[in-house]
Short mmCIF file of C-alpha atoms and ligand atoms in Angstrom, two decimals:
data_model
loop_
_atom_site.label_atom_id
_atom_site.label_comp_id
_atom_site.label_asym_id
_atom_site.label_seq_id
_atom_site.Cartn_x
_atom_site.Cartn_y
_atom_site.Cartn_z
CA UNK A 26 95.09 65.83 77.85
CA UNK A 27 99.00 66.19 77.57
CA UNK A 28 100.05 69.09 79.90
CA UNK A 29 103.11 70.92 79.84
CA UNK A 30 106.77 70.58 81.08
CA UNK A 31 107.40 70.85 85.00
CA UNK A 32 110.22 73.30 86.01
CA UNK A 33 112.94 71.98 88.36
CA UNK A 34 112.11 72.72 92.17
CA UNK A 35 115.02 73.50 93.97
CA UNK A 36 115.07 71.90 97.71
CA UNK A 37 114.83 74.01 100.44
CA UNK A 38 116.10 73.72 104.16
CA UNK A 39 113.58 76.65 105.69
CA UNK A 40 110.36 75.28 107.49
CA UNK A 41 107.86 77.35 106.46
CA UNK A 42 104.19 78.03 108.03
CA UNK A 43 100.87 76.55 107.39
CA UNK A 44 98.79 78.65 104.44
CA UNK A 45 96.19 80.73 104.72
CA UNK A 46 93.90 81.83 101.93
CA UNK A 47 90.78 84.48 102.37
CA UNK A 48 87.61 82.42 101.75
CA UNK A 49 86.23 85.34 98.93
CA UNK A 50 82.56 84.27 100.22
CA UNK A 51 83.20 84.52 104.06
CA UNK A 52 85.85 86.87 103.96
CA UNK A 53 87.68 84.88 106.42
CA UNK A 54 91.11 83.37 106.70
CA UNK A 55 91.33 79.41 106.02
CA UNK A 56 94.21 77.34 106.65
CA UNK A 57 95.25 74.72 104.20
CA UNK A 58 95.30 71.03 104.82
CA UNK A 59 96.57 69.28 101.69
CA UNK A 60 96.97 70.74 97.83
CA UNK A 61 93.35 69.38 96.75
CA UNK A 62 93.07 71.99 94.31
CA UNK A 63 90.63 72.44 90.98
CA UNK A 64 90.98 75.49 89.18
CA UNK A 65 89.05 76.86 86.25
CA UNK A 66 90.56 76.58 83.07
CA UNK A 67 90.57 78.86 79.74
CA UNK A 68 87.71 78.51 77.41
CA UNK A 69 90.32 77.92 74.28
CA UNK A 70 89.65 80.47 72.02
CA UNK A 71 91.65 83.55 73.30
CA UNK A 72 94.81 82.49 74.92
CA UNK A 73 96.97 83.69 77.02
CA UNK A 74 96.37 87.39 77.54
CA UNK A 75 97.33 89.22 80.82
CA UNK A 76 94.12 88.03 82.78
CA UNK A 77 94.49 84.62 82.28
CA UNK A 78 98.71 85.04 83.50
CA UNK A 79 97.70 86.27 86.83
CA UNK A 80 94.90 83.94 87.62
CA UNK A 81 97.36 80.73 86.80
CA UNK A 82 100.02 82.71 88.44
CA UNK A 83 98.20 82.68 91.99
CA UNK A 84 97.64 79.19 91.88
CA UNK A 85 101.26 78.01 90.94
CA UNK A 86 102.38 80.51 93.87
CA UNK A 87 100.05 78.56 96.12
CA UNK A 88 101.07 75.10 94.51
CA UNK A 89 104.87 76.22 95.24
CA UNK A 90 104.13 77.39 98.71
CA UNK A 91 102.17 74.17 99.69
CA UNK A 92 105.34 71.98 97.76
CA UNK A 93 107.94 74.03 99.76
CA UNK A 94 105.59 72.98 102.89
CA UNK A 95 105.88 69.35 101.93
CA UNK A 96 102.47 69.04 101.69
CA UNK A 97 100.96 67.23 99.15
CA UNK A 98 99.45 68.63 95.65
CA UNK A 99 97.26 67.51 93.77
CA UNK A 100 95.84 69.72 91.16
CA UNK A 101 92.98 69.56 88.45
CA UNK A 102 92.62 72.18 85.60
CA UNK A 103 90.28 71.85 82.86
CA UNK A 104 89.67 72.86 79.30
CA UNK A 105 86.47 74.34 78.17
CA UNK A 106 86.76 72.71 74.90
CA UNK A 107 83.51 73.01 73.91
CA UNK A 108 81.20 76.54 74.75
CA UNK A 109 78.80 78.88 72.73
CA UNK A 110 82.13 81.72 72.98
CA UNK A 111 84.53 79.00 71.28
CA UNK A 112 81.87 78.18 68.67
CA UNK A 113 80.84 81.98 67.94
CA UNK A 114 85.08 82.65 67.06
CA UNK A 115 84.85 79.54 64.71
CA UNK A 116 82.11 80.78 63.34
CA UNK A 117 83.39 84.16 62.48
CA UNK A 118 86.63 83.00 61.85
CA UNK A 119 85.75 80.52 59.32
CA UNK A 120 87.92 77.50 61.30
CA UNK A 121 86.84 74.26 62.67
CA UNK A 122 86.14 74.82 66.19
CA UNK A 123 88.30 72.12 67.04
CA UNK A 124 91.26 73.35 65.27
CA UNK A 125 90.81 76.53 66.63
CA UNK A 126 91.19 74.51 70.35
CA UNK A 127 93.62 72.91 69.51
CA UNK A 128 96.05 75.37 68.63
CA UNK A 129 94.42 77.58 71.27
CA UNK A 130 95.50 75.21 73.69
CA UNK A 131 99.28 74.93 72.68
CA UNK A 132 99.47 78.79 72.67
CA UNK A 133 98.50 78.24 76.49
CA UNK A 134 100.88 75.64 77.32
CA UNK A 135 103.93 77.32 75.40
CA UNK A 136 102.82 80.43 77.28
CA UNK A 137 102.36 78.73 80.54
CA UNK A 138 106.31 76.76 80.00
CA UNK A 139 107.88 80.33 79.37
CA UNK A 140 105.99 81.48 82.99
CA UNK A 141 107.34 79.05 85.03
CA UNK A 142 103.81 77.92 85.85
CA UNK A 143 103.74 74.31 87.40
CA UNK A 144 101.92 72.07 85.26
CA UNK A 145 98.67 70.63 86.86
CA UNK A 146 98.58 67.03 88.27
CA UNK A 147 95.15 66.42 85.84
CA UNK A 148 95.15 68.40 82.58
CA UNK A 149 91.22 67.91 81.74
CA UNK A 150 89.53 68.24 78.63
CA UNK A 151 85.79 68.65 78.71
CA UNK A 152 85.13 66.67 75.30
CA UNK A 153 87.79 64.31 75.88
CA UNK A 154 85.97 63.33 79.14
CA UNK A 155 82.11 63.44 77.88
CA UNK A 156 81.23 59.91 79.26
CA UNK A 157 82.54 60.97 82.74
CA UNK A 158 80.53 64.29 82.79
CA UNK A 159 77.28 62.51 81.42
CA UNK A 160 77.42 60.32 84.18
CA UNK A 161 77.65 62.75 86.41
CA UNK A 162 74.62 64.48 84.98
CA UNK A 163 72.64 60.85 85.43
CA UNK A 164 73.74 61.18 89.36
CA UNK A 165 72.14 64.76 89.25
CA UNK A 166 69.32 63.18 87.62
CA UNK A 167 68.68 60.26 89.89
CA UNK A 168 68.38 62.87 92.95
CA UNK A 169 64.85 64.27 91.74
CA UNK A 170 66.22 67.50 91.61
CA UNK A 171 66.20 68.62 87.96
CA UNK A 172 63.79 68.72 85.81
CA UNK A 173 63.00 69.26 81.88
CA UNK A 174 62.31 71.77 79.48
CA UNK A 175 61.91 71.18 75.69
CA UNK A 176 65.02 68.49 76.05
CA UNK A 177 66.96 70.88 78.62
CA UNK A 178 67.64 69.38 81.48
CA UNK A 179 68.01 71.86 84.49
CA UNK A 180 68.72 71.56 88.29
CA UNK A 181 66.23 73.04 90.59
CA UNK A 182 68.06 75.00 93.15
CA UNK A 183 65.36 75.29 95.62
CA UNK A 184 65.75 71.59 96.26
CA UNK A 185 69.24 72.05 97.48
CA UNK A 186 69.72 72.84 100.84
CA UNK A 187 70.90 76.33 101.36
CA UNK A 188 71.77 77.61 98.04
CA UNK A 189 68.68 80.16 97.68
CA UNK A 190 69.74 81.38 101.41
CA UNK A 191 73.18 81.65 100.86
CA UNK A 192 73.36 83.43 97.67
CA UNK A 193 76.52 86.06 97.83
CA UNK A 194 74.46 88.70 95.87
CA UNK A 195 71.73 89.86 96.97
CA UNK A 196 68.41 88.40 94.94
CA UNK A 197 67.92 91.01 92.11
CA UNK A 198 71.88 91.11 91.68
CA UNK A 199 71.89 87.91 91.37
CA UNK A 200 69.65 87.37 88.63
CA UNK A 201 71.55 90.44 86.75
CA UNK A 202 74.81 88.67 86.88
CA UNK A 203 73.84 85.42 86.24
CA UNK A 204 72.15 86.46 82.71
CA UNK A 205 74.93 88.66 82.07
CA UNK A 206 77.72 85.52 82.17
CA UNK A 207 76.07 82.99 80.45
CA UNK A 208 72.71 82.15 82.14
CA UNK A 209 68.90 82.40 81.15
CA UNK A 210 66.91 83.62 84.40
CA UNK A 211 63.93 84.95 81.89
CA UNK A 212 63.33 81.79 79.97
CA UNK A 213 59.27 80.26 80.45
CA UNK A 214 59.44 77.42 81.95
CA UNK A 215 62.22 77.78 84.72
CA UNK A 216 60.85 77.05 87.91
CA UNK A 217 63.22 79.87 89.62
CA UNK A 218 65.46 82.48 87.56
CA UNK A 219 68.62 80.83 89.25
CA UNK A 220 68.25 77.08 87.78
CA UNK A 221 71.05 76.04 86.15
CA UNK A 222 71.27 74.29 82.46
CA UNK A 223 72.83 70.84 83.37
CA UNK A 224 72.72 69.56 79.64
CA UNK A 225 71.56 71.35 76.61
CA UNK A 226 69.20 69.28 73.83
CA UNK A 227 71.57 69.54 70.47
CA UNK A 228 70.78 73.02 68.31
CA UNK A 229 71.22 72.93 64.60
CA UNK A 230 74.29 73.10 63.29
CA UNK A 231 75.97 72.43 66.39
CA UNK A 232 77.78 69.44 67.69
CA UNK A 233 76.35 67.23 69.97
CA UNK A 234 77.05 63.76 72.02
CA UNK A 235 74.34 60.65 72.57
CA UNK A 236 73.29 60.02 76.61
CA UNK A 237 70.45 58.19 77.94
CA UNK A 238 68.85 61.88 77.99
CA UNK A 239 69.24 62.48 73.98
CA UNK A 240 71.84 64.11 71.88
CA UNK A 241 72.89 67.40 73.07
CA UNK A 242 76.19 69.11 75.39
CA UNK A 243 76.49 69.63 78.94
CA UNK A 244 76.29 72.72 80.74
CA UNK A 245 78.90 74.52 81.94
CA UNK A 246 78.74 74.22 85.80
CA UNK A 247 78.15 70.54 85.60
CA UNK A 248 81.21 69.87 83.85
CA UNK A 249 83.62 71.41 86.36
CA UNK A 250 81.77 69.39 88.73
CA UNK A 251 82.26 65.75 87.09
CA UNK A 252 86.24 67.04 86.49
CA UNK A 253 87.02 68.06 89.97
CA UNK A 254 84.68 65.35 91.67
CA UNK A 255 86.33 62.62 89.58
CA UNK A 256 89.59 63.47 90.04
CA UNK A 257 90.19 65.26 93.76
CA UNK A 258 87.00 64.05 96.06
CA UNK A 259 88.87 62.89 98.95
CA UNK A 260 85.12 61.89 100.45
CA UNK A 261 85.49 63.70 103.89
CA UNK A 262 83.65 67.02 105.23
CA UNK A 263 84.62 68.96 102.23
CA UNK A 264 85.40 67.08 98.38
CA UNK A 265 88.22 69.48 97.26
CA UNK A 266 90.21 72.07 99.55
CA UNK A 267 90.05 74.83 97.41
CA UNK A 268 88.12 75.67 94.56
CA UNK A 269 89.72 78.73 92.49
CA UNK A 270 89.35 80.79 89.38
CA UNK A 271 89.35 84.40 88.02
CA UNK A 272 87.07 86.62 89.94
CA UNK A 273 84.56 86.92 87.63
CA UNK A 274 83.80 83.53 88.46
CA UNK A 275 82.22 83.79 91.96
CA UNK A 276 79.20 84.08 90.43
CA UNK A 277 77.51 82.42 88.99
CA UNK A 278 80.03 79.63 88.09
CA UNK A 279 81.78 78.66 91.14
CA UNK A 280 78.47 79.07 93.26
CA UNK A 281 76.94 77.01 90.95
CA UNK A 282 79.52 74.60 91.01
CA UNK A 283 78.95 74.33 94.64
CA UNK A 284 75.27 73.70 94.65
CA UNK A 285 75.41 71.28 91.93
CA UNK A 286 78.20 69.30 93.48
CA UNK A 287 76.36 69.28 97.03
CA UNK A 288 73.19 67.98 95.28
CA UNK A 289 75.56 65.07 94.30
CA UNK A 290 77.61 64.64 97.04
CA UNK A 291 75.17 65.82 99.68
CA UNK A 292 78.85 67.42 101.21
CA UNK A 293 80.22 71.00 101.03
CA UNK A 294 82.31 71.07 97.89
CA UNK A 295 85.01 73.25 98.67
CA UNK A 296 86.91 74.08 102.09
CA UNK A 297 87.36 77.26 100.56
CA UNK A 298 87.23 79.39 97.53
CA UNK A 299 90.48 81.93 96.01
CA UNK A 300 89.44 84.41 93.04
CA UNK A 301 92.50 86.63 91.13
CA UNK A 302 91.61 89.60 90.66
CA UNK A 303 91.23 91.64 86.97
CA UNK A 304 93.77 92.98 85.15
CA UNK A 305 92.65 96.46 82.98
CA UNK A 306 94.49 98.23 80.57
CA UNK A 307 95.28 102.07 80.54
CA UNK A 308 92.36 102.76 82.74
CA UNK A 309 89.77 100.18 80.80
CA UNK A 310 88.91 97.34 81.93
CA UNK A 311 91.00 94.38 79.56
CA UNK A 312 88.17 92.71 77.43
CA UNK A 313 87.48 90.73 74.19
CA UNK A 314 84.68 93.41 73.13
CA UNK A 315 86.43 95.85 73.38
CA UNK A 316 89.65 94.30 71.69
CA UNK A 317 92.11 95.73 74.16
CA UNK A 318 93.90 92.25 75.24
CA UNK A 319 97.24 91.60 75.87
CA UNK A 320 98.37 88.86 74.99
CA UNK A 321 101.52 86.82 76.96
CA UNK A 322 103.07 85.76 73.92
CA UNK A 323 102.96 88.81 72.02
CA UNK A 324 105.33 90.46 74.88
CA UNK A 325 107.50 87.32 74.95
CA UNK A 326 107.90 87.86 71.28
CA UNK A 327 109.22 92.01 71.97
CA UNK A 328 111.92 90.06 74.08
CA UNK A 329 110.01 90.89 77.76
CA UNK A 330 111.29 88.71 80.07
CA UNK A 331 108.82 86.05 81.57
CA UNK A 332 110.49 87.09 85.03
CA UNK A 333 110.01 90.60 84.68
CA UNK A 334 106.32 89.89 83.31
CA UNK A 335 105.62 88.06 86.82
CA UNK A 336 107.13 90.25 88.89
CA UNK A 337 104.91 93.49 87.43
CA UNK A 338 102.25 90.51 88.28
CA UNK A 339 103.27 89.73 91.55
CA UNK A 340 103.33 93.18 92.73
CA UNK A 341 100.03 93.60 93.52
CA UNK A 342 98.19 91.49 95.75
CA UNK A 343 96.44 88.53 93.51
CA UNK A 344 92.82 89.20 94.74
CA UNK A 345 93.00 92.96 93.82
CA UNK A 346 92.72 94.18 90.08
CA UNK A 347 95.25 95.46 88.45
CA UNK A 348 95.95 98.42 85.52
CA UNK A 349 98.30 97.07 83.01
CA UNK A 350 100.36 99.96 81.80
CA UNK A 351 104.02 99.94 80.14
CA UNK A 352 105.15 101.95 83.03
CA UNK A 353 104.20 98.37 85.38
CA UNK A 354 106.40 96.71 83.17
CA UNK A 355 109.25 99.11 82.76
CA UNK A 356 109.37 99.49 86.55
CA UNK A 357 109.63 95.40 87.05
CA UNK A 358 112.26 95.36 84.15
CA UNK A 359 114.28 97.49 86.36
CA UNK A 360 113.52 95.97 89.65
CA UNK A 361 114.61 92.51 88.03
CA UNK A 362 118.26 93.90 86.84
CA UNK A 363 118.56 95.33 90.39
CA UNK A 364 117.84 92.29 91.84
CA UNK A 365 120.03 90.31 89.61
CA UNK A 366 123.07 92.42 90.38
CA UNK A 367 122.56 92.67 94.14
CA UNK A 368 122.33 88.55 94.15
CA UNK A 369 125.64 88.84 91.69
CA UNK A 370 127.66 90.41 94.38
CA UNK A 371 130.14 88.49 96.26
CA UNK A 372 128.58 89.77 99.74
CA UNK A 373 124.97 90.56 100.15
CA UNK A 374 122.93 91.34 103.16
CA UNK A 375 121.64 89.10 105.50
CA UNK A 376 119.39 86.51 103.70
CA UNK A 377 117.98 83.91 106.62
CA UNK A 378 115.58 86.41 107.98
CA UNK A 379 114.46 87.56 104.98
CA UNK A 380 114.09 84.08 103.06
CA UNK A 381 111.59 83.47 106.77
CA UNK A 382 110.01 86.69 106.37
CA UNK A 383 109.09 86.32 102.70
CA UNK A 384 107.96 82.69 103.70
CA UNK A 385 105.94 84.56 106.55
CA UNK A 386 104.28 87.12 104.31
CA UNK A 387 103.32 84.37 101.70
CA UNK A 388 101.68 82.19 104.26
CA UNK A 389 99.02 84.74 104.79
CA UNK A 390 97.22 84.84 101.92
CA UNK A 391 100.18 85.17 99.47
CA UNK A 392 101.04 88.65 100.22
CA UNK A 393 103.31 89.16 97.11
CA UNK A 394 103.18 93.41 98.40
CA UNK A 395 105.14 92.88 101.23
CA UNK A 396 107.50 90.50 99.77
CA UNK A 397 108.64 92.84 97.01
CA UNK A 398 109.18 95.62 99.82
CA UNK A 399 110.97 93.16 101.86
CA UNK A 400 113.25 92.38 98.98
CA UNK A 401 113.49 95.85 98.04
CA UNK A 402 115.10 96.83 101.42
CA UNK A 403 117.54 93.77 101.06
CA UNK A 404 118.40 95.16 98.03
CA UNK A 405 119.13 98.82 99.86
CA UNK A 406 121.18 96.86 102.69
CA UNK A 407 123.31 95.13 100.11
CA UNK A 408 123.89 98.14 97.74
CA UNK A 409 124.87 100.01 101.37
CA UNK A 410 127.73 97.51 101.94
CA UNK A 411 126.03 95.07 104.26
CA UNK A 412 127.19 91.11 104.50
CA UNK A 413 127.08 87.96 105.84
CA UNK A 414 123.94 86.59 103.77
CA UNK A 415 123.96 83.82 101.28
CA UNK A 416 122.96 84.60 97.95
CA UNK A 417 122.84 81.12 96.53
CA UNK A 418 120.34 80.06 98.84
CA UNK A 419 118.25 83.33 98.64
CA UNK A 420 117.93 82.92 94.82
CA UNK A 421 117.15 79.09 95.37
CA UNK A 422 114.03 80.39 97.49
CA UNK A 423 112.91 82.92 95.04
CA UNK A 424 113.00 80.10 91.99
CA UNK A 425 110.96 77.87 94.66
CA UNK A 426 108.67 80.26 95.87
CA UNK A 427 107.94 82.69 93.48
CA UNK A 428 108.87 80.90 90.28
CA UNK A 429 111.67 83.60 89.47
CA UNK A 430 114.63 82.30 87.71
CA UNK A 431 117.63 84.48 88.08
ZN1 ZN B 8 84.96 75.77 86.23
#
C-alpha cells in the first residue's frame, strides 16, 4: 500500500561507526550488516498515540544511522488490516471495519510525515497481500508440523527445533502472557498450550478469504512471517537482520514469528531483535482500557512542534519506558528554542568533535541520553563565548541523524 512522503537527507562528510543494537533476548550487543529490517506495524484502529511515535521513532533513528553509514536499507512495515481488536471498534462504533482502516491508516501516515519518520521501503497490507500469506501457510502446512482443530489450523511447536527450550519466559509465564495478548493456551484439543493459530476457520458474521484449507483469516504470527519473508529473505544464515517492534511484542509475537519462520525456512529468522520501550502517562501505564492515550495528532493540532515532540522522545533511551507528562514536553520545548538560538549565532563552539561523538554514542545502541547531554554542553560552550565550530554542518547532522529540522 501507498506509503508516505520521504524527507530530504542531507549528505554528510563524517564516517561514522558500524551499529550496534542489544539483542532484547540475549542481552548482547550485535553489530549490523545491512538495513534488512521488518518492523511491526499498527493494528489500524487507534492511531498514532505516543506509544506507537516512539516505537517508529527508534527504527527511523536506526534507518538514518545505517543511511548516514552508507549502508543499505531496506525496510518492511506492515498493516494489521484485519484483527479481532479492529473488528471489536467497528463493531462498537457502528463503521465498516474497512473504513475505519482506512482512515486509520491516513491518520498514521499524516502523523508519521509531520515526524520526520522515513517512509518504509515495503508499506504492507495484510488483506491486500492474502494470496501471499496463504501460501505461506501451505509451506507451513507441507512441513507436517501443524495440525487441525475444528477447521483451525495450528503449528505444533514441539516439532520445531528449539523453540520449547528457548522460550524467554519461563514455562508458566509463558503460558500467562501468551493468553493475555491474544493466544488460547486452554483450548481442548491443543497439543501444547504454546501452539500457535496459523489460520482461523471463518466465524459468523465475520469476513473471511477462500484457500485450499477453507474460508477463514490467517493468524497473526503467520502473517508477519509471509510479509517479511517475501520481501527481505536475503537466504543466508539469518532471513532478515533485525526484527523489531514495541516491547510488548517479545512475546508471544516476535517469538512466534521466529519459530514459525524457522519451521519454513529451516534458518534463524532474525540476526537480532530491538523492542521500544512503553510510554505511560502521569504515573499509569498509557492504554486503550483505560482511555488515557495520547494521541500525536491531537498535540500537533495545540501547535506542539513535531521537533520538540521527538526530542521529549529521544531523551530517554528507546528500550526503557517512559512517563509522558506535560512537564517532558515543556522541558523539550525549551531545550529546542535553546538549541535553535545557539545554532543561530554567528560563532558557536566547536562542532567536529561533537558531530563524531554524537555519531559515537548513536552507534552503540542509539544512545539518544548521551547525545542530548553532549549537545547540552555545546550549548553551555557556545552561550560562554566559545568559537571556531560550524553550525551549518552541525544542524545538517542533527536533520540526518536524528530527524530534527531546525
Ligand atoms: Zn508483526
Amino acid at each position: 500500500m501507498e506509503s508516505w512522503a520521504q524527507p530530504y537527507l542531507p549528505p554528510t562528510k563524517f564516517r561514522l561507526p558500524p551499529l550496534e543494537l542489544r539483542d532484547s533476548y540475549s542481552g548482547k550487543l550485535v553489530q549490523i550488516r545491512d538495513g534488512g529490517i521488518y518492523v511491526c506495524g499498527i493494528t489500524p484502529y487507534d492511531a498514532t498515540h505516543l506509544g506507537h511515535a516512539a516505537t517508529y521513532l527508534s527504527f527511523d533513528l536506526i534507518s538514518r544511522f545505517l543511511i548516514a553509514a552508507g549502508r543499505k536499507v531496506n525496510r518492511s512495515q506492515n498493516v494489521t488490516d484485519i484483527d479481532d481488536p479492529l473488528l471489536e471498534r467497528a463493531t462498537r462504533d457502528s463503521v465498516k471495519w474497512q473504513e475505519l482502516a482506512e482512515s486509520q491508516v491516513q491518520l498514521y501516515r499524516d502523523d508519521m510525515t509531520a515526524l520526520r519518520v522515513l517512509p518504509p521501503d515495503h508499506f504492507l497490507s495484510v488483506i491486500e497481500n492474502m494470496e501471499l500469506i496463504i501460501s505461506y501457510i501451505e509451506k507451513l502446512i507441507l512441513t507436517g508440523k501443524t495440525y487441525s482443530i475444528d477447521g483451525d489450523v495450528y503449528l505444533d511447536i514441539s516439532l520445531v527445533e528449539g523453540a520449547l527450550e528457548n522460550l524467554p519466559l519461563s514455562n508458566e509465564e509463558a503460558n500467562r502472557v501468551f493468553k493475555e495478548r491474544g493466544g488460547d493456551p486452554d483450548r481442548p484439543g491443543k497439543r501444547n498450550p504454546l501452539d500457535t493459530l496459523i489460520w482461523m476457520k471463518r466465524r459468523p458474521d465475520e469476513p473471511g478469504w477462500n484457500s485450499p484449507f477453507g474460508e477463514g483469516r490467517p493468524g497473526w504470527h503467520i502473517e508477519c512471517v509471509a510479509l517479511a519473508l517475501s520481501s527481505l529473505d536475503k537466504k543466508s544464515d539469518f532471513s532478515i537482520e533485525i526484527q523489531g517492534g514495541g516491547s510488548d511484542l517479545r512475546f508471544p509475537h516476535h517469538y512466534m514469528t521466529g519459530v514459525q519462520a524457522k519451521a519454513i525456512t529451516g534458518r534463524t529468522f532474525s540476526s537480532v531483535y530491538v523492542h521500544a520501550g512503553m510510554i505511560g502517562l502521569d504515573g499509569e501505564k498509557m492504554s486503550k482500557s483505560r482511555g488515557n492515550l495520547v494521541f500525536v495528532s491531537d498535540l500537533l493540532k495545540n501547535g506542539v512542534d513535531s521537533n520538540a515532540l521527538r526530542i521529549a522522545l529521544l531523551k530517554r533511551h528507546y528500550s526503557e519506558d517512559l512517563m509522558w507528562s506535560d512537564e517532558k514536553l515543556t522541558d523539550s520545548e525549551k531545550f529546542l528554542e535553546r538549541l535553535k538560538e545557539c545554532l543561530s549565532r554567528q560563532e558557536v563552539a566547536s562542532t567536529d568533535d561533537l558531530i563524531k561523538n554524537i555519531s559515537q554514542a548513536l552507534a552503540k545502541d542509539l544512545d539518544t541520553v548521551s547525545v542530548f547531554s553532549l549537545l547540552e554542553s555545546w550549548c553551555v560552550a557556545t552561550e560562554s563565548g566559545e568559537k571556531g565550530g560550524n553550525a551549518g554542518e552541525l544542524s545538517r547532522e542533527l536533520d540526518l541523524l536524528l530527524g530534527l529540522a531546525l
